[in-house]
Coordinates of C-alpha atoms in Angstrom, one line a residue:
X5 CA -48.0 51.0 1.6
X6 CA -44.3 51.5 2.6
X7 CA -41.6 48.9 2.2
X8 CA -41.7 47.8 5.9
X9 CA -45.5 47.3 5.7
X10 CA -45.2 45.3 2.5
X11 CA -42.5 43.1 3.9
X12 CA -44.5 42.5 7.1
X13 CA -47.6 41.5 5.0
X14 CA -45.4 39.1 2.9
X15 CA -43.9 37.4 5.9
X16 CA -47.4 37.1 7.5
X17 CA -48.8 35.6 4.4
X18 CA -46.0 33.0 4.0
X19 CA -46.3 32.1 7.6
X20 CA -50.0 31.3 7.1
X21 CA -49.3 29.2 4.0
X22 CA -46.5 27.3 5.7
X23 CA -48.7 26.7 8.8
X24 CA -51.5 25.2 6.7
X25 CA -49.4 23.3 4.1
X26 CA -46.0 22.8 5.6
X27 CA -42.8 24.3 4.1
X28 CA -42.0 21.3 2.1
X29 CA -45.3 21.1 0.4
X30 CA -45.3 24.8 -0.5
X31 CA -41.9 24.3 -2.2
X32 CA -43.0 21.3 -4.1
X33 CA -46.4 22.5 -5.5
X34 CA -46.0 21.7 -9.3
X35 CA -48.4 24.6 -10.1
X36 CA -46.4 27.2 -8.2
X37 CA -44.1 29.5 -10.1
X38 CA -42.4 32.2 -8.0
X39 CA -45.0 33.9 -5.8
X40 CA -47.9 32.8 -8.0
X41 CA -49.7 29.5 -8.9
X42 CA -51.9 28.3 -11.8
X43 CA -55.5 27.3 -11.0
X44 CA -57.9 25.5 -13.3
X45 CA -61.5 26.5 -12.7
X46 CA -64.2 24.3 -14.4
X47 CA -67.3 25.3 -12.3
X48 CA -68.5 28.6 -11.0
X49 CA -64.9 29.8 -10.7
X50 CA -64.7 30.0 -14.5
X51 CA -66.3 33.4 -14.1
X52 CA -64.1 36.4 -13.2
X53 CA -66.7 38.2 -11.1
X54 CA -67.2 35.0 -9.0
X55 CA -63.6 34.1 -8.4
X56 CA -62.6 37.7 -7.6
X57 CA -65.0 37.7 -4.6
X58 CA -62.5 35.7 -2.6
X59 CA -59.4 35.7 -4.8
X60 CA -58.9 39.3 -6.0
X61 CA -55.5 38.6 -7.4
X62 CA -56.7 36.1 -10.0
X63 CA -55.7 37.0 -13.6
X64 CA -57.1 35.1 -16.5
X65 CA -54.7 33.2 -18.7
X66 CA -57.3 31.8 -21.0
X67 CA -59.4 28.8 -21.8
X68 CA -57.7 25.5 -21.0
X69 CA -58.3 21.8 -21.7
X70 CA -58.1 19.1 -19.1
X71 CA -57.8 15.7 -20.7
X72 CA -58.8 12.3 -19.2
X73 CA -61.4 13.9 -16.9
X74 CA -65.1 14.4 -17.4
X75 CA -67.3 17.1 -15.9
X76 CA -69.9 15.9 -13.5
X77 CA -72.4 17.3 -10.9
X78 CA -72.8 16.1 -7.4
X79 CA -73.1 17.2 -3.7
X80 CA -76.2 19.4 -3.5
X81 CA -75.3 22.9 -2.3
X82 CA -77.6 25.2 -0.3
X83 CA -75.6 28.2 -1.4
X84 CA -76.3 27.4 -5.1
X85 CA -79.7 25.6 -4.7
X86 CA -78.5 22.6 -6.6
X87 CA -75.7 20.2 -7.3
X88 CA -72.2 21.7 -7.9
X89 CA -69.6 20.6 -10.4
X90 CA -66.7 18.3 -10.0
X91 CA -64.5 16.3 -12.4
X92 CA -63.9 12.6 -12.5
X93 CA -61.1 10.7 -14.1
X94 CA -62.2 9.3 -17.4
X95 CA -59.8 8.2 -20.1
X96 CA -62.4 8.9 -22.8
X97 CA -63.3 12.5 -21.8
X98 CA -62.1 16.1 -21.8
X99 CA -63.2 19.1 -19.7
X100 CA -62.8 22.7 -20.7
X101 CA -62.3 25.4 -18.1
X102 CA -60.5 28.7 -17.3
X103 CA -56.9 28.8 -16.4
X104 CA -56.1 31.5 -13.8
X105 CA -52.8 32.8 -12.4
X106 CA -53.2 33.7 -8.7
X107 CA -50.9 35.1 -6.0
X108 CA -49.7 32.5 -3.6
X109 CA -51.1 34.6 -0.8
X110 CA -54.6 33.7 -2.0
X111 CA -53.9 29.9 -1.8
X112 CA -55.5 29.6 1.7
X113 CA -58.5 31.7 0.4
X114 CA -59.3 29.4 -2.5
X115 CA -58.8 26.3 -0.3
X116 CA -61.3 27.8 2.1
X117 CA -63.7 28.6 -0.7
X118 CA -63.6 25.0 -1.8
X119 CA -64.2 23.8 1.8
X120 CA -61.0 21.8 1.9
X121 CA -60.9 22.2 5.7
X122 CA -64.4 20.5 5.8
X123 CA -63.3 17.6 3.7
X124 CA -65.7 18.5 0.8
X125 CA -63.1 19.1 -1.9
X126 CA -59.5 18.2 -2.2
X127 CA -56.8 19.8 -4.3
X128 CA -54.8 17.9 -6.9
X129 CA -52.2 18.9 -9.4
X130 CA -53.0 18.3 -13.1
X131 CA -51.7 19.2 -16.5
X132 CA -53.8 21.4 -18.8
X133 CA -53.3 22.8 -22.3
X134 CA -54.1 26.1 -23.9
X135 CA -55.8 26.0 -27.3
X136 CA -53.4 25.3 -30.2
X137 CA -50.6 24.7 -27.8
X138 CA -49.2 21.3 -27.0
X139 CA -47.3 22.5 -23.9
X140 CA -48.7 21.2 -20.7
X141 CA -49.1 23.6 -17.8
X142 CA -49.3 22.3 -14.2
X143 CA -52.4 23.7 -12.4
X144 CA -54.3 23.3 -9.2
X145 CA -57.6 21.6 -9.4
X146 CA -60.3 20.8 -6.8
X147 CA -62.4 17.7 -6.9
X148 CA -65.2 16.4 -4.6
X149 CA -63.7 14.0 -2.1
X150 CA -66.7 11.6 -2.4
X151 CA -66.6 10.7 -6.0
X152 CA -70.1 10.5 -7.5
X153 CA -71.4 7.2 -8.8
X154 CA -72.6 6.9 -12.4
X155 CA -71.9 9.2 -15.3
X156 CA -74.5 12.0 -15.5
X157 CA -72.6 13.7 -18.3
X158 CA -73.7 11.2 -20.9
X159 CA -77.2 10.7 -19.5
X160 CA -80.3 11.8 -21.5
X161 CA -81.7 14.9 -19.7
X162 CA -84.8 13.1 -18.4
X163 CA -82.6 10.5 -16.7
X164 CA -80.4 12.9 -14.6
X165 CA -81.3 12.4 -10.9
X166 CA -82.6 15.5 -9.2
X167 CA -79.8 15.5 -6.7
X168 CA -77.3 15.7 -9.5
X169 CA -78.9 18.6 -11.2
X170 CA -77.3 22.1 -10.9
X171 CA -79.5 25.1 -10.3
X172 CA -80.3 27.4 -13.3
X173 CA -78.1 30.1 -11.7
X174 CA -75.1 27.8 -11.3
X175 CA -75.3 26.7 -14.9
X176 CA -75.7 30.3 -16.1
X177 CA -72.4 31.1 -14.3
X178 CA -70.6 28.3 -16.2
X179 CA -72.1 29.3 -19.6
X180 CA -71.4 33.0 -19.2
X181 CA -67.7 32.5 -18.5
X182 CA -67.4 29.7 -21.1
X183 CA -68.5 32.2 -23.7
X184 CA -66.4 35.0 -22.4
X185 CA -63.3 32.7 -22.3
X186 CA -63.8 31.6 -25.9
X187 CA -64.3 27.9 -24.9
X188 CA -65.3 25.9 -28.0
X189 CA -68.9 26.3 -29.0
X190 CA -69.6 22.6 -28.8
X191 CA -68.8 22.6 -25.1
X192 CA -70.9 25.7 -24.5
X193 CA -73.8 24.1 -26.3
X194 CA -73.5 21.0 -24.1
X195 CA -73.5 23.1 -21.0
X196 CA -76.6 24.9 -22.1
X197 CA -78.4 21.7 -22.7
X198 CA -77.6 20.0 -19.4
X199 CA -80.5 19.3 -17.2
X200 CA -80.9 21.9 -14.4
X201 CA -83.5 21.9 -11.5
X202 CA -84.9 25.4 -12.5
X203 CA -83.9 26.8 -9.1
X204 CA -82.4 30.3 -9.0
X205 CA -80.4 32.3 -6.5
X206 CA -81.6 35.8 -7.0
X207 CA -78.9 37.8 -5.2
X208 CA -76.2 35.8 -7.1
X209 CA -77.9 36.4 -10.4
X210 CA -77.8 40.1 -9.7
X211 CA -74.3 40.1 -8.3
X212 CA -72.9 38.1 -11.2
X213 CA -75.0 39.8 -13.8
X214 CA -76.6 36.6 -15.2
X215 CA -80.0 38.0 -16.2
X216 CA -79.2 37.9 -19.9
X217 CA -77.5 34.5 -20.0
X218 CA -79.7 32.1 -22.0
X219 CA -79.7 28.3 -21.5

């Protein structure tokens, strides 16, 4: 790609971002640094092969901890054959996930993946920490707009409502990347033990290479 083509692409990308978010908001994103931004993935986007489908510029920073939020499952998804993950503010909880650095040009792509335009998820800015590092890093986070009622995280498996159970495939994605990202074993163990609905999505299992992931 020559310099003129690269410049044209950059201008086009910025124009799209400005059109969607407005120039003031782009300048004020706490998670933005230069032409990149930090994103905290706690669900399927913890997995590199998953996030790279729509966000090829994503580069892993490492496992990260989000304090004062708990992981939850809600909003059944036909794509995943079960409930998908969200986080809910909770002063007594923590959520582990993967911190990514992504080109600003992919911001509209990840918003689209999270169905922001349909009102299903909304972006918020949060502070996360890397292991053994007290420095807080601002990151983009997506939460379900209709906050779920009740706390399924702490429910016994036999009490988790069916519409709050992720599919086996979705949970495998989370477990695989949690292990690959070196997220603490206690959190991985909790994920493995969460109640799933035993549904699978065969083409995603093959695409994301989940066959060997044990729950």
